[in-house]
Tab-separated table of C-alpha atoms and ligand atoms in Angstrom:
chain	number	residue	atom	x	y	z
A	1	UNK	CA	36.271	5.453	6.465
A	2	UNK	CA	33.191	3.927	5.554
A	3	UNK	CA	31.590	2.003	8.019
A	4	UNK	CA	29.147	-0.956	7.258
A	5	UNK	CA	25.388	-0.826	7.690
A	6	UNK	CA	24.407	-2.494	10.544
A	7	UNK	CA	21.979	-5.532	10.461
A	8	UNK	CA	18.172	-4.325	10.440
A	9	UNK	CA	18.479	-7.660	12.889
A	10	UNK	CA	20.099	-9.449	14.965
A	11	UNK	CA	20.208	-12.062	17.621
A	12	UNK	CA	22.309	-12.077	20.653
A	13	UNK	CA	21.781	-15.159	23.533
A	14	UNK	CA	21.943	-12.751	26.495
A	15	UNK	CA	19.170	-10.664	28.209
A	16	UNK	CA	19.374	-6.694	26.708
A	17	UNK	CA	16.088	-4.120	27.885
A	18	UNK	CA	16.377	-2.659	24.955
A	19	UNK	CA	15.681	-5.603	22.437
A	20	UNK	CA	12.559	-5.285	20.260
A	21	UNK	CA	12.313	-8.974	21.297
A	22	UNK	CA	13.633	-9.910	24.796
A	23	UNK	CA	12.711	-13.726	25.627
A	24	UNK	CA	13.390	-14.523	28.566
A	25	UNK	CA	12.959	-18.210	30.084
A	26	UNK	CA	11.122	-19.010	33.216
A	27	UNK	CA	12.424	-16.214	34.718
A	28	UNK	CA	11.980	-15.801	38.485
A	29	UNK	CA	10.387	-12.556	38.275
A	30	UNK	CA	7.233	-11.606	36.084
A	31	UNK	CA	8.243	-10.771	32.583
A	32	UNK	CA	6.363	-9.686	29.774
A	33	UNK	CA	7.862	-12.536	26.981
A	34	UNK	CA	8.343	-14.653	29.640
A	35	UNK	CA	8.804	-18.562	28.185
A	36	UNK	CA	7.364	-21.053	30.494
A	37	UNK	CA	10.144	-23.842	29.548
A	38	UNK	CA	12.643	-24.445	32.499
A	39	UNK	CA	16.591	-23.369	31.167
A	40	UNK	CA	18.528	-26.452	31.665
A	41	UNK	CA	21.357	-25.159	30.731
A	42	UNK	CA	22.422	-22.302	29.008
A	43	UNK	CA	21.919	-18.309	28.517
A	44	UNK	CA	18.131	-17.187	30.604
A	45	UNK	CA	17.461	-15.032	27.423
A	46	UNK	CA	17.256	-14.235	24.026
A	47	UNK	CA	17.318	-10.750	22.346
A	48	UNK	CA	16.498	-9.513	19.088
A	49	UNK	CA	17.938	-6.394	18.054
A	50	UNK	CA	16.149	-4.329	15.278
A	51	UNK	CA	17.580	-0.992	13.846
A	52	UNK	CA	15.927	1.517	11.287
A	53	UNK	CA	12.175	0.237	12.329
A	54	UNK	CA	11.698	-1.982	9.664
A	55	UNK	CA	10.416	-4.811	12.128
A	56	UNK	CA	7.759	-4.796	14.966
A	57	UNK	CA	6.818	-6.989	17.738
A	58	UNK	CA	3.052	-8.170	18.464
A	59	UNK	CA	2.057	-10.493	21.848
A	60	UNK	CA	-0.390	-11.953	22.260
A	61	UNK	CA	-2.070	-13.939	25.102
A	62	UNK	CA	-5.452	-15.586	25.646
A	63	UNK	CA	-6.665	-17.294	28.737
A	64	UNK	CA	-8.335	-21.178	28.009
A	65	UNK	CA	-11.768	-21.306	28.967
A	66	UNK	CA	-11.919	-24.393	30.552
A	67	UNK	CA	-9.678	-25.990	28.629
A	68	UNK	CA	-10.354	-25.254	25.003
A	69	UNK	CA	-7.500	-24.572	23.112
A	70	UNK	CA	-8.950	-24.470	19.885
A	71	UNK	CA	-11.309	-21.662	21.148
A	72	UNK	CA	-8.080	-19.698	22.594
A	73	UNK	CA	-5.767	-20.461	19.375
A	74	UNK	CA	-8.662	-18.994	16.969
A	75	UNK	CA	-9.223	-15.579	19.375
A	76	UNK	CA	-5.278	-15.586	19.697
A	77	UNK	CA	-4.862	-15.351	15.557
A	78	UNK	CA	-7.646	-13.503	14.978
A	79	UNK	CA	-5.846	-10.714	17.578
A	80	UNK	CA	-3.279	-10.920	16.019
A	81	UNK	CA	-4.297	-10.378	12.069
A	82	UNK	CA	-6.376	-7.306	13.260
A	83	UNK	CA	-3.625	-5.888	14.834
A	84	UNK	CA	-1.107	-6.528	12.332
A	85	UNK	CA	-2.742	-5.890	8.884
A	86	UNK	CA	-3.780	-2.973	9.381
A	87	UNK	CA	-0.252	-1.713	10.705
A	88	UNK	CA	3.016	-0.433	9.057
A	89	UNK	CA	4.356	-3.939	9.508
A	90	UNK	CA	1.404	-6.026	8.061
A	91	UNK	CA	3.743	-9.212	7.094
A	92	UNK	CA	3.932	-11.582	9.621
A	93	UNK	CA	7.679	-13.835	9.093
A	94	UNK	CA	8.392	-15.484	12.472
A	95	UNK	CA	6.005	-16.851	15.365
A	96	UNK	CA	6.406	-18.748	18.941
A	97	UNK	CA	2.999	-20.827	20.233
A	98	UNK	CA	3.600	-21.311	24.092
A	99	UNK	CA	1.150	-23.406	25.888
A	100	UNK	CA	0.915	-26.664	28.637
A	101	UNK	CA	0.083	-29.873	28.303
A	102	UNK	CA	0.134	-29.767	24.248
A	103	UNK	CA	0.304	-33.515	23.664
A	104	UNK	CA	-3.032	-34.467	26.541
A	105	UNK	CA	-5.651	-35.651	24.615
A	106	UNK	CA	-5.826	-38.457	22.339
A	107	UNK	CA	-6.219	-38.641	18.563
A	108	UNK	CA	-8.056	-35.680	16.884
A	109	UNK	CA	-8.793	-34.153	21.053
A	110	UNK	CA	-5.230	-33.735	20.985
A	111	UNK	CA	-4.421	-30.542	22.662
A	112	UNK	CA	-1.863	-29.566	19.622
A	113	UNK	CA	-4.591	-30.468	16.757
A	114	UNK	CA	-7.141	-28.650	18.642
A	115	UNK	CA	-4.744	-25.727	18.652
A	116	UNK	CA	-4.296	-26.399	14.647
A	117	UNK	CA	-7.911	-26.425	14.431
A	118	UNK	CA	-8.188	-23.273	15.679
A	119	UNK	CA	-5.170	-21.200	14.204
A	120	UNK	CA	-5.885	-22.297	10.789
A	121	UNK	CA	-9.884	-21.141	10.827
A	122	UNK	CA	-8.579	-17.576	12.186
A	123	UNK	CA	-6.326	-16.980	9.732
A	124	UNK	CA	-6.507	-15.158	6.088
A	125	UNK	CA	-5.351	-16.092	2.322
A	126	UNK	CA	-2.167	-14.221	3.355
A	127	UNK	CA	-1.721	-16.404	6.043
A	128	UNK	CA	-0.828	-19.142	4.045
A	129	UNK	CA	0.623	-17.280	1.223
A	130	UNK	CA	3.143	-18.897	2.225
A	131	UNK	CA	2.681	-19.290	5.719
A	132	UNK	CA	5.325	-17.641	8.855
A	133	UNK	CA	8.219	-19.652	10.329
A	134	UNK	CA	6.986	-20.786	13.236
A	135	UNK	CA	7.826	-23.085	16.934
A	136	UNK	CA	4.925	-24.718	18.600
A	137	UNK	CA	5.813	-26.258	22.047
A	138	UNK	CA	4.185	-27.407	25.164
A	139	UNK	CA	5.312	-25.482	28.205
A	140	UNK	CA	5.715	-26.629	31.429
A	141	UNK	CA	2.793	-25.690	34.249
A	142	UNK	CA	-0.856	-26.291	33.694
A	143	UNK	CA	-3.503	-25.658	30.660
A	144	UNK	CA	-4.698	-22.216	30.732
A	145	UNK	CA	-2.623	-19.498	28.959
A	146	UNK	CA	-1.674	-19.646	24.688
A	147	UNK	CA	1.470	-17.430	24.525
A	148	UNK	CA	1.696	-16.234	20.923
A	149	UNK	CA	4.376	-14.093	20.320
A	150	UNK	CA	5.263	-12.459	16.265
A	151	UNK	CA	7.478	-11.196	14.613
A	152	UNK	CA	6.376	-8.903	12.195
A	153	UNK	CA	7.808	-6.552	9.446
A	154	UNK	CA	7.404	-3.739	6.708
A	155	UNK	CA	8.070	-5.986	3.509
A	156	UNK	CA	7.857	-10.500	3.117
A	157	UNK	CA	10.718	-12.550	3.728
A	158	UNK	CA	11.638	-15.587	1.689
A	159	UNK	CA	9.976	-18.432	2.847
A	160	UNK	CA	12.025	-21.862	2.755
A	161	UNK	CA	10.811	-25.291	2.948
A	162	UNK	CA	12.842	-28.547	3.198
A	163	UNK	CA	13.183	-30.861	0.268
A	164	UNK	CA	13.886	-33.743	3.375
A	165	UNK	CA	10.261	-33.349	4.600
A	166	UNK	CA	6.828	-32.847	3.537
A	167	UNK	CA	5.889	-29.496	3.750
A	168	UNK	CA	3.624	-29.053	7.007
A	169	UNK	CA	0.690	-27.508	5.211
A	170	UNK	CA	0.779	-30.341	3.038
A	171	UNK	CA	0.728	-33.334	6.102
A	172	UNK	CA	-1.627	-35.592	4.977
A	173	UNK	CA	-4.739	-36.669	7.391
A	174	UNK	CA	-3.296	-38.734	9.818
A	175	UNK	CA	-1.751	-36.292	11.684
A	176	UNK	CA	-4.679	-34.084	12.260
A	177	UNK	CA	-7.675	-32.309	10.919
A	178	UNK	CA	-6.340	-29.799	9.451
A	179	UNK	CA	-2.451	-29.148	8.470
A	180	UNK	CA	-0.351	-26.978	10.342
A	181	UNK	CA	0.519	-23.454	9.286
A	182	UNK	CA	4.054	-22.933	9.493
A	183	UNK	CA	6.904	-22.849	6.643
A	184	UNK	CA	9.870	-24.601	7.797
A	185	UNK	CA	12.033	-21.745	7.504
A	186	UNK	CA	12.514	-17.874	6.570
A	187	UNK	CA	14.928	-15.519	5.242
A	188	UNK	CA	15.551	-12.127	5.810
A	189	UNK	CA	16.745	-9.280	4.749
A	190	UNK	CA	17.716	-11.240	2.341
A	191	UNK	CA	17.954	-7.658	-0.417
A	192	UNK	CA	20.764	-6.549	2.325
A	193	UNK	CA	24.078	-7.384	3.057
A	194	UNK	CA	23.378	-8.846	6.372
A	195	UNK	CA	20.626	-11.168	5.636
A	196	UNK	CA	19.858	-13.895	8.695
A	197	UNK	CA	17.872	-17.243	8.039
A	198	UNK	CA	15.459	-18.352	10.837
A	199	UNK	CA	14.909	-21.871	11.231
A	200	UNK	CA	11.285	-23.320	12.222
A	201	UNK	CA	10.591	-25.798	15.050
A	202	UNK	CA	13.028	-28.497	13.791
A	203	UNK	CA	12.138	-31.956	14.838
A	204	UNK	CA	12.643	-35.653	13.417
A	205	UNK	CA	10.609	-36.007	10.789
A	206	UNK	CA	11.536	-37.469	7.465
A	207	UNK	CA	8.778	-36.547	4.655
A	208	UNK	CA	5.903	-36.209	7.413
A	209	UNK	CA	6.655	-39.367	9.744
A	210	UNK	CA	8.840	-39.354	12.767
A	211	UNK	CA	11.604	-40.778	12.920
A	212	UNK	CA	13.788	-42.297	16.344
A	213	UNK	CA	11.294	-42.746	18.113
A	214	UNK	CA	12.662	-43.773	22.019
A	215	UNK	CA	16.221	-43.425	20.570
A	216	UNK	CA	16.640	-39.541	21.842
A	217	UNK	CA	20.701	-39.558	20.255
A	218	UNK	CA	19.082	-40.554	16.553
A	219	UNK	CA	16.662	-38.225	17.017
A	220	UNK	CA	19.092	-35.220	17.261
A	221	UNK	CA	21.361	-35.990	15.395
A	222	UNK	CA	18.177	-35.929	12.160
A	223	UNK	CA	17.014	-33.174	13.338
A	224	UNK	CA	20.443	-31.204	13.090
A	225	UNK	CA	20.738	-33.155	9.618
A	226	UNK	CA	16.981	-31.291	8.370
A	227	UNK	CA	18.723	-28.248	9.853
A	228	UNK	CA	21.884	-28.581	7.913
A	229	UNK	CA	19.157	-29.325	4.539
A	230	UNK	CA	17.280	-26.115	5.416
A	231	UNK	CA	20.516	-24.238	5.568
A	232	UNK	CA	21.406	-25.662	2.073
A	233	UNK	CA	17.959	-24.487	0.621
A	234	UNK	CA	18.721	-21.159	1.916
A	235	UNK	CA	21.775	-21.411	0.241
A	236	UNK	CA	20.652	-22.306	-3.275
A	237	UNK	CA	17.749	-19.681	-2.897
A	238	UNK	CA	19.624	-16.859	-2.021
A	239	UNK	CA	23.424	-17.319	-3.249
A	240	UNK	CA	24.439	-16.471	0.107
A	241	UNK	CA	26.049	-19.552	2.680
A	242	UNK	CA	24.557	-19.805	5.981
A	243	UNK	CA	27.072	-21.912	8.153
A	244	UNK	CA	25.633	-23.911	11.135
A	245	UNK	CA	28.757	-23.106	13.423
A	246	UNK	CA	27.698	-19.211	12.687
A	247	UNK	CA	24.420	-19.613	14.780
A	248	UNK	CA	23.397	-17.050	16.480
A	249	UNK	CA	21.463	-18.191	19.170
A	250	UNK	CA	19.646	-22.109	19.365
A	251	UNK	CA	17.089	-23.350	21.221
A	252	UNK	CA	17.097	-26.975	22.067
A	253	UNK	CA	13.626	-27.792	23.634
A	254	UNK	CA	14.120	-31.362	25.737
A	255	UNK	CA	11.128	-33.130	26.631
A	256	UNK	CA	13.150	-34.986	29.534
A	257	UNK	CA	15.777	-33.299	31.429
A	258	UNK	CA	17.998	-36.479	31.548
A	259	UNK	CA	18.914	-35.899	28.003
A	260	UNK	CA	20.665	-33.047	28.828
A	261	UNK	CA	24.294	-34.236	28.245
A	262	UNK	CA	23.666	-36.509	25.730
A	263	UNK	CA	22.630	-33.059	23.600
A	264	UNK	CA	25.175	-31.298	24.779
A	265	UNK	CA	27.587	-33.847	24.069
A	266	UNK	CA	25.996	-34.085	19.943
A	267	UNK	CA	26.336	-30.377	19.687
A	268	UNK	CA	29.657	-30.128	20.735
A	269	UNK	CA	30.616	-31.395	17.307
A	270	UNK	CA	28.240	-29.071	15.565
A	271	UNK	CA	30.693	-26.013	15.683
A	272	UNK	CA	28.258	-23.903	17.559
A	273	UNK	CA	29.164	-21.871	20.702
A	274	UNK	CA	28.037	-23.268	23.619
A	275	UNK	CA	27.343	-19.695	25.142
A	276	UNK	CA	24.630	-19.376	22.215
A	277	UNK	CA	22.680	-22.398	23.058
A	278	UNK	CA	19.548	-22.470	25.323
A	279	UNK	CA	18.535	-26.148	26.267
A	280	UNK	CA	15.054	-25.784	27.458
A	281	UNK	CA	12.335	-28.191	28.964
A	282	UNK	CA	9.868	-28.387	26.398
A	283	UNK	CA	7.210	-31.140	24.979
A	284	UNK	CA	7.207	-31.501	21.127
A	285	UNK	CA	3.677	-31.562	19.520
A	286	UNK	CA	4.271	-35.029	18.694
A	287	UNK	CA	4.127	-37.046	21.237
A	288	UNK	CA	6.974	-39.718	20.245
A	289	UNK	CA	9.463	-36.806	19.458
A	290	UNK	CA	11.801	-36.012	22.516
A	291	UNK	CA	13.965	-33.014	20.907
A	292	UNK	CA	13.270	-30.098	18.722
A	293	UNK	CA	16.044	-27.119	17.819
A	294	UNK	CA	15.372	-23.823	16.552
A	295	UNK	CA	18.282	-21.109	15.628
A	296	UNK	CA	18.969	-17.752	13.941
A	297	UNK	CA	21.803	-18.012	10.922
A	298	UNK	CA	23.319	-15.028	9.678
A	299	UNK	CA	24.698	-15.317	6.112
A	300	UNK	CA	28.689	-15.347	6.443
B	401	3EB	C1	6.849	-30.554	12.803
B	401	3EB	O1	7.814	-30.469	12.048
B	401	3EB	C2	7.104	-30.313	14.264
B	401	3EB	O2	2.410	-25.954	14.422
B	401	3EB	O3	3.434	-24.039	14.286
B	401	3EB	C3	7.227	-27.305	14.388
B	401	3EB	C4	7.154	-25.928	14.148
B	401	3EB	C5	6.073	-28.018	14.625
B	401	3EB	C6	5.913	-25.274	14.145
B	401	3EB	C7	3.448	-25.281	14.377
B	401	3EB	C8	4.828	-27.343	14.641
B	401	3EB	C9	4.755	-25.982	14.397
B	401	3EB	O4	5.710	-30.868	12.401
B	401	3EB	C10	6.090	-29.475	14.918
């Protein structure tokens, strides 16, 4: 009997040595991909299982000198692009930005626009052609340390924006110098019978402004409806349905523990295991925005 390929990926919420990709989240003992977000509740870890060699992982981290992030984000990418391009897996489709106190700073000084600042002079015209999926969240301890972590592969994936909001490279002035760049969303694998749809850093926005702000319930439950739009998109772009209650793993970053329940109690409804979802301590680049979710979505 013929048995069916396996996926070139996959996602599994647990902790497995021999992931290409093995997250794991504040994690008592030093860790290579160690997130610095407390788990609040949830699996410790996230791993991503690649067969055939088809993807690659890079990892980057810089040390701040004296506090400039913009400095740090620009070596960080520029890292990076020299050690992917030149690679077998020169296509970069998914990447995490890890670093404290993103939201200090006020107006342009803003830790996270600084960061912008400095990602989008390092990077090249394929870069933004279009740009990765991507999460960017403040960690908890104190400025020092970007964590960029990538994942990387042999051929593009499809990148997927949301017709509900603006697309990031496109935010318009008042939200920094420069636009961040991220796509909202990618698919891959999507040539193969197995293909999985990553979802960006998914937050409360509605075109580019914010939405909820101080009401933490509204602003999960948008966020889970831009989710549900980007897994429509990837629906109408690739013919294949991506249900919500198929998730592989999801991260809920919290900026205040004392939300807890309240998210737990929203995604209760949303069909998802609860063994698949990390809720971790983590501060949205925007400083009004209390909750952001990102997941993994294979294609039923
Ligand atoms: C947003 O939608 C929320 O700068 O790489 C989400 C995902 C966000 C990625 C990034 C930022 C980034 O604008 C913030």
């Amino acid at each position: 009997m013929d048995s069916p390929t396996p996926p070139r990926l996959r996602v599994l919420a647990d902790d497995r040595p021999d992931a290409l990709i093995a997250f794991r989240y504040a994690p008592a003992a030093p860790s290579p991909l160690a997130v610095d977000c407390a788990r609040l509740a949830g699996p410790a870890a996230e791993a991503w299982l690649a067969e055939g060699g088809h993807y690659a992982l890079q990892a980057i981290e810089v040390g701040e000198n004296g506090g400039d992030i913009e400095t740090a984000a620009a070596e960080a990418y520029r890292r990076l692009l020299a050690a992917v391009r030149p690679s077998s897996h020169p296509y970069l489709l998914r990447i995490w930005n890890y670093f404290a106190a993103i939201n200090a700073g006020e107006g342009d000084d803003e830790r996270y626009r600084r960061f912008c600042v400095g990602r989008a002079a390092a990077v090249d015209g394929m870069f933004n052609d279009p740009p990765p999926a991507a999460t960017a969240i403040g960690a908890d301890g104190l400025p020092g340390r970007l964590q960029v972590v990538a994942l990387c592969a042999k051929a593009p994936a499809l990148a997927l924006e949301n017709p509900r909001q603006t697309p990031a490279w496109r935010y318009p002035r008042e939200h920094g110098p420069v636009s961040p760049g991220f796509s909202r969303g990618a698919v891959l694998d999507a040539d193969t019978a197995t293909p999985r749809l990553l979802a960006s850093g998914t937050a409360s926005i509605i075109g580019h402004v914010s939405q909820h702000a101080g009401d933490f319930a509204g602003q999960l439950r948008e966020s889970l409806r831009n989710l549900e739009a980007l897994l429509e998109q990837g629906r109408q772009r690739t013919g294949r349905h991506f249900p919500l209650a198929g998730c592989e793993s999801l991260r809920v970053y919290l900026r205040h523990p004392r939300d807890l329940a309240t998210a737990q109690a929203l995604l209760a409804a949303s069909g998802i295991a609860p063994g698949r979802i990390s809720y971790l301590r983590g501060d949205v680049c925007r400083r009004e925005l209390d909750v952001e979710l990102e997941g993994v979505f294979p294609a039923a």
